XYZ file of C-alpha atoms in Angstrom:
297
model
C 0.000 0.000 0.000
C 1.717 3.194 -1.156
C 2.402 6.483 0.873
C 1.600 9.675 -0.250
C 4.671 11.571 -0.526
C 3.781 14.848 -1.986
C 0.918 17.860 -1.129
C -0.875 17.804 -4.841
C -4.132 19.923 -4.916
C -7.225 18.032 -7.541
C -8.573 20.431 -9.730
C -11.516 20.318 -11.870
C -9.914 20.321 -15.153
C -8.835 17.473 -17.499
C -11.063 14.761 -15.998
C -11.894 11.417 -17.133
C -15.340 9.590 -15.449
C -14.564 6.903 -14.277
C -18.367 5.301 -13.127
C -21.091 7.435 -14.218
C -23.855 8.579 -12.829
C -26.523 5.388 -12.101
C -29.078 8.015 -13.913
C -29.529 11.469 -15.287
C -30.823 14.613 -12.962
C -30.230 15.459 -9.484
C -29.600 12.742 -6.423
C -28.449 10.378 -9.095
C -24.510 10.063 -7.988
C -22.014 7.330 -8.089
C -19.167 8.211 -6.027
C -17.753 8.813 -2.381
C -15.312 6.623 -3.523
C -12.039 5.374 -1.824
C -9.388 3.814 -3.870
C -5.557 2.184 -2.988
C -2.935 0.807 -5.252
C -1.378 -2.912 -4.383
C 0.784 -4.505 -6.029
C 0.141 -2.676 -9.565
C -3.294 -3.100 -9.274
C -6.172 -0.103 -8.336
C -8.986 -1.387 -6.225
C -11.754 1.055 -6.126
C -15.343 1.308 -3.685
C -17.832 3.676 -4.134
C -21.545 4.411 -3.620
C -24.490 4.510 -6.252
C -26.958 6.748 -4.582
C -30.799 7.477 -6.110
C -32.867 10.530 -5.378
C -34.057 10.300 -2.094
C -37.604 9.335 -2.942
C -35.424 6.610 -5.260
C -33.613 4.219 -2.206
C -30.898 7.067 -1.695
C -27.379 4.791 -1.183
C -28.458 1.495 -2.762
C -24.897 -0.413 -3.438
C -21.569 0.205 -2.640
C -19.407 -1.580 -5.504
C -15.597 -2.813 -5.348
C -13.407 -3.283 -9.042
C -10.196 -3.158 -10.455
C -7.934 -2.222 -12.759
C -4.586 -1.747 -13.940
C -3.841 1.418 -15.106
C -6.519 3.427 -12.857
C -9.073 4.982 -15.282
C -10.528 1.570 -16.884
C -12.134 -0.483 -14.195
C -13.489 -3.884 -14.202
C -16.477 -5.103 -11.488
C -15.260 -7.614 -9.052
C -18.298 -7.496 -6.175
C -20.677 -5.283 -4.574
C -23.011 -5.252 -1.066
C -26.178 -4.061 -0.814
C -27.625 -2.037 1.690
C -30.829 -4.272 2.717
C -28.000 -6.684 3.839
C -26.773 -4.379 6.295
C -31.305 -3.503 7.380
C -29.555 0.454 6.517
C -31.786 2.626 4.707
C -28.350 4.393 3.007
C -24.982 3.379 2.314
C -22.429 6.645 1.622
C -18.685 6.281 1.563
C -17.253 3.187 1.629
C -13.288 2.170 2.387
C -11.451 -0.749 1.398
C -8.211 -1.442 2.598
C -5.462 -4.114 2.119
C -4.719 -5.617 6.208
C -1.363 -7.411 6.188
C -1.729 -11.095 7.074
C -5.768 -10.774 7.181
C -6.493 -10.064 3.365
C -9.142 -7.622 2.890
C -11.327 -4.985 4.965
C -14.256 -3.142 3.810
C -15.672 -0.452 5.745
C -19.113 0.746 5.560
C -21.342 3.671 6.016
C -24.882 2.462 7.495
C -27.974 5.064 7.813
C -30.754 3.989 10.599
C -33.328 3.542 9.449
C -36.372 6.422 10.322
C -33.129 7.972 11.404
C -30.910 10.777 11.099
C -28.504 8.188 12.807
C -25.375 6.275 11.094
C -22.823 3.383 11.896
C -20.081 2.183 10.685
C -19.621 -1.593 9.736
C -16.999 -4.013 8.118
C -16.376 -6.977 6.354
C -13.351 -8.535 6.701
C -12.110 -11.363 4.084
C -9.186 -12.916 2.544
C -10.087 -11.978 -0.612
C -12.133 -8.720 -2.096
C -14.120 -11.279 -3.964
C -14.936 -12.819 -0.557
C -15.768 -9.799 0.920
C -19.657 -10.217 0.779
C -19.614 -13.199 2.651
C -17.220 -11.683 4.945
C -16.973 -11.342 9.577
C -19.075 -8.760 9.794
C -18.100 -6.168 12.886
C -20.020 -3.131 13.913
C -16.721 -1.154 14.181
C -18.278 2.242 15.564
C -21.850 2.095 16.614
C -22.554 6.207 17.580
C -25.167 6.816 19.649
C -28.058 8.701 20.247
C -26.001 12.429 20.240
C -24.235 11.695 17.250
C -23.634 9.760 13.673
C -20.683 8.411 12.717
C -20.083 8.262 8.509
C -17.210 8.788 6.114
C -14.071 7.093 7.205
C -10.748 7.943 6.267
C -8.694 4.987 7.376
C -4.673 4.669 6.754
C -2.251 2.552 8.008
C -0.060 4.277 11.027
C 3.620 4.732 11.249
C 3.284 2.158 14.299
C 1.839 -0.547 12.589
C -1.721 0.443 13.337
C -4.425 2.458 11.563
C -5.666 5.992 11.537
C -8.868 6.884 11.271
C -10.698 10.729 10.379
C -14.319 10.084 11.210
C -16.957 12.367 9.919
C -19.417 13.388 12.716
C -23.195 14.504 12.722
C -24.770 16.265 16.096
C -27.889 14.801 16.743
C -29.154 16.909 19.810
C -30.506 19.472 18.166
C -33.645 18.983 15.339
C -33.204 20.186 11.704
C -29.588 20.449 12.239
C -28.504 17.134 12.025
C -26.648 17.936 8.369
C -23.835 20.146 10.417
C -20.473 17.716 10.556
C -17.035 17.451 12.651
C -14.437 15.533 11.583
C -12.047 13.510 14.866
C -9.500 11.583 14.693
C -9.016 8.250 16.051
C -6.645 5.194 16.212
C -6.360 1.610 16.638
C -4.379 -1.294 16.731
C -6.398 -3.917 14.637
C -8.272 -1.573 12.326
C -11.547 -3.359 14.708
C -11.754 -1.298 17.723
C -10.823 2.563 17.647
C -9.353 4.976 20.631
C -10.848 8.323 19.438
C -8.530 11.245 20.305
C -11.105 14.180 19.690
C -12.495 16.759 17.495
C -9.649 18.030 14.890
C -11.443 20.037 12.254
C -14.994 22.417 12.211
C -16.705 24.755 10.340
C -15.877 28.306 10.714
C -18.825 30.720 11.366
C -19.178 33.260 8.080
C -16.697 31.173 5.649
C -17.257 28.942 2.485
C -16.977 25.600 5.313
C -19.185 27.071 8.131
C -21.879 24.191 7.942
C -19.476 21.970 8.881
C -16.160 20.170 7.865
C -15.239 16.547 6.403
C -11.761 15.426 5.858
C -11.835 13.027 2.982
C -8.038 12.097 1.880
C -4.522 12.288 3.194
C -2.464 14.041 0.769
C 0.725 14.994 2.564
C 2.736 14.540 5.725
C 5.121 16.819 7.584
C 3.042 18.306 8.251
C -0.507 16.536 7.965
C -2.373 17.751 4.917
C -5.830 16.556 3.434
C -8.558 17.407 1.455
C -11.543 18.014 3.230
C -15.300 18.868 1.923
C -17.177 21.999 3.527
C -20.126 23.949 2.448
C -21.325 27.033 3.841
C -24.960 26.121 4.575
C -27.915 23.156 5.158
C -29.362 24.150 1.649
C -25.865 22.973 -0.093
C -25.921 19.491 1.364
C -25.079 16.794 -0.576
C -23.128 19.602 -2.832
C -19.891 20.077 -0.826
C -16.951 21.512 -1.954
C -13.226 20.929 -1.424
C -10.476 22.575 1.034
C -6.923 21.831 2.083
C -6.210 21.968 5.968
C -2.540 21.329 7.259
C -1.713 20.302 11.375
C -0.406 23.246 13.465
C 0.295 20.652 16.221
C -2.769 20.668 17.688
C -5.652 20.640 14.875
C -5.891 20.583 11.126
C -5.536 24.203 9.906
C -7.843 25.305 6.186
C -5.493 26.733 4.126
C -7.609 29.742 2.735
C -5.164 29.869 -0.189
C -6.791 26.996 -1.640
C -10.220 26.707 -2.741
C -13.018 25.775 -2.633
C -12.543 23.677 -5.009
C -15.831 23.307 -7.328
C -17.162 21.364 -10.157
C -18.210 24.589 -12.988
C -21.416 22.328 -13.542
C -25.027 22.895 -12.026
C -24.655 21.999 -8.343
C -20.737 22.792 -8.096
C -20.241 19.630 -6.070
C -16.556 18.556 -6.283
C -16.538 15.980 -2.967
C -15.098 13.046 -1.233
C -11.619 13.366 -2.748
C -9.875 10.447 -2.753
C -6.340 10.170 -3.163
C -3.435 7.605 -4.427
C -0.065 7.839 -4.525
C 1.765 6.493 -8.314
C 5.037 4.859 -8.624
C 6.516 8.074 -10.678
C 5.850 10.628 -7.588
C 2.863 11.864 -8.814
C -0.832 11.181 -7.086
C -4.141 9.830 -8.679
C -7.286 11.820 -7.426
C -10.873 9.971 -7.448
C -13.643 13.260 -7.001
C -17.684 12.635 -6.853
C -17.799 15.660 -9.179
C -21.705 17.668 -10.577
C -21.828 17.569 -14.176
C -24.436 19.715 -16.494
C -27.560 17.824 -15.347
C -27.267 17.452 -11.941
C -26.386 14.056 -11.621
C -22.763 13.761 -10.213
C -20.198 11.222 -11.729
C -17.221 9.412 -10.696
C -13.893 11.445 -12.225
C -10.568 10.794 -12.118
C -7.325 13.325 -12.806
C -3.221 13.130 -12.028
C -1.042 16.049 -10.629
């Protein structure tokens, strides 16, 4: 599993799709993808989502491929497996001496509550037939979605959870992001809140770190948007660690799609063999729908 090395920023220029949208028009979106390199090959997980009187997150599909913009299906898992009324981002990593882990955002049903959930396998192919672990349950103050998950300089994982406040009605859209840690990838140690919207800026409806792009010092990608009406449209930051919290870096973006919504979101980000990094963006195109792009800086 490669390390980013370099702090490349995704624009929305020269991209390919990649998976596109399940239909035309608004809340028709594949993406809030995740994607890692092993071994020469690409493995990439994202969501199809329908409008919401459509089923919302239906599937969350896994492929592959070997040059990163031409993907072939392997599996997928469906949400009425899980009794969620949603799936959104999914992760699937590569666990050393394990095989294969596949993390997965659950909405409650009737709920503005999620979970997070994994399979674990020895193979992706395996993977729906997987151990099944509830890996973070939240509770009734708060919903836990969107994982960020990369292996730790200690042999463990990291983790930058995106967090919904449930305490207060109608506001349940507003997200955190924390960070937390573990030793198995199974059960987490969360170390607090490390990034929040900022009252009067593009991000001050809340704040989602979606990729690690850089180290020394921390940087990633993050989605904000500056009110409840542009949910489900987010755009992109950058936010570096001051040694206490991750920093946005008001010299970059947003970053926006130039199509209907604007939505440029859930950046994900892979590191290539020549030094350069492969981005994976659940970008709005003309109609409203939003496709899965790729693009290299």
């Amino acid at each position: 599993m490669s390390i980013l090395r370099t702090t490349p920023i995704p624009s929305y220029d020269d991209v390919q799709v990649v998976v596109p949208a399940p239909a035309p028009g608004p809340g028709n979106w594949a993406g809030a993808a995740s994607a890692v390199l092993v071994d020469g090959v690409f493995w990439l997980t994202w969501r199809d989502r329908r409008p919401l009187t459509d089923g919302r997150g239906v599937a969350v599909h896994v492929a592959r491929s070997t040059d990163g913009e031409h993907f072939e299906p392997v599996t997928q898992v469906r949400r009425e497996w899980f009794g969620a009324e949603s799936f959104e981002r999914p992760v699937l990593v590569p666990v050393p001496g394990v095989g294969w882990r596949l993390y997965l955002s659950c909405a409650t049903p009737r709920s503005k509550h999620w979970w997070v959930e994994c399979l674990t396998a020895p193979t992706v192919e395996g993977l729906p037939d997987g151990e099944r672990t509830v890996v973070l349950p939240g509770n009734d103050r708060v919903a836990v979605k969107d994982p960020v998950i990369c292996p730790a300089a200690d042999g463990g994982w990291d983790m930058w959870l995106c967090c919904h406040p449930l305490t207060d009605p109608g506001h349940e859209d507003r997200m955190t992001s924390r960070h937390l840690t573990s030793p198995d990838g199974l059960t987490w140690t969360d170390h607090g809140e490390v990034l929040a919207g900022r009252p009067g800026s593009w991000d001050a409806r809340g704040a989602r770190v979606t990729a690690v792009i850089g180290q020394d010092p921390l940087t990633v990608l993050y989605d904000g948007r500056a009110d409840a009406a542009s949910n489900w449209h987010e755009t992109t930051g950058v936010a570096r660690w001051d040694g206490t919290r991750l920093v946005p870096d008001d010299t970059v973006g947003p970053i926006a799609s130039t199509d209907s919504d604007g939505a440029f979101r859930y950046a994900a980000a892979v590191a290539l063999p020549d030094g350069r990094t492969r981005f994976y963006v659940e970008a709005a195109r003309p109609d409203g729908a939003h496709d899965l792009v790729t693009l290299v800086r």
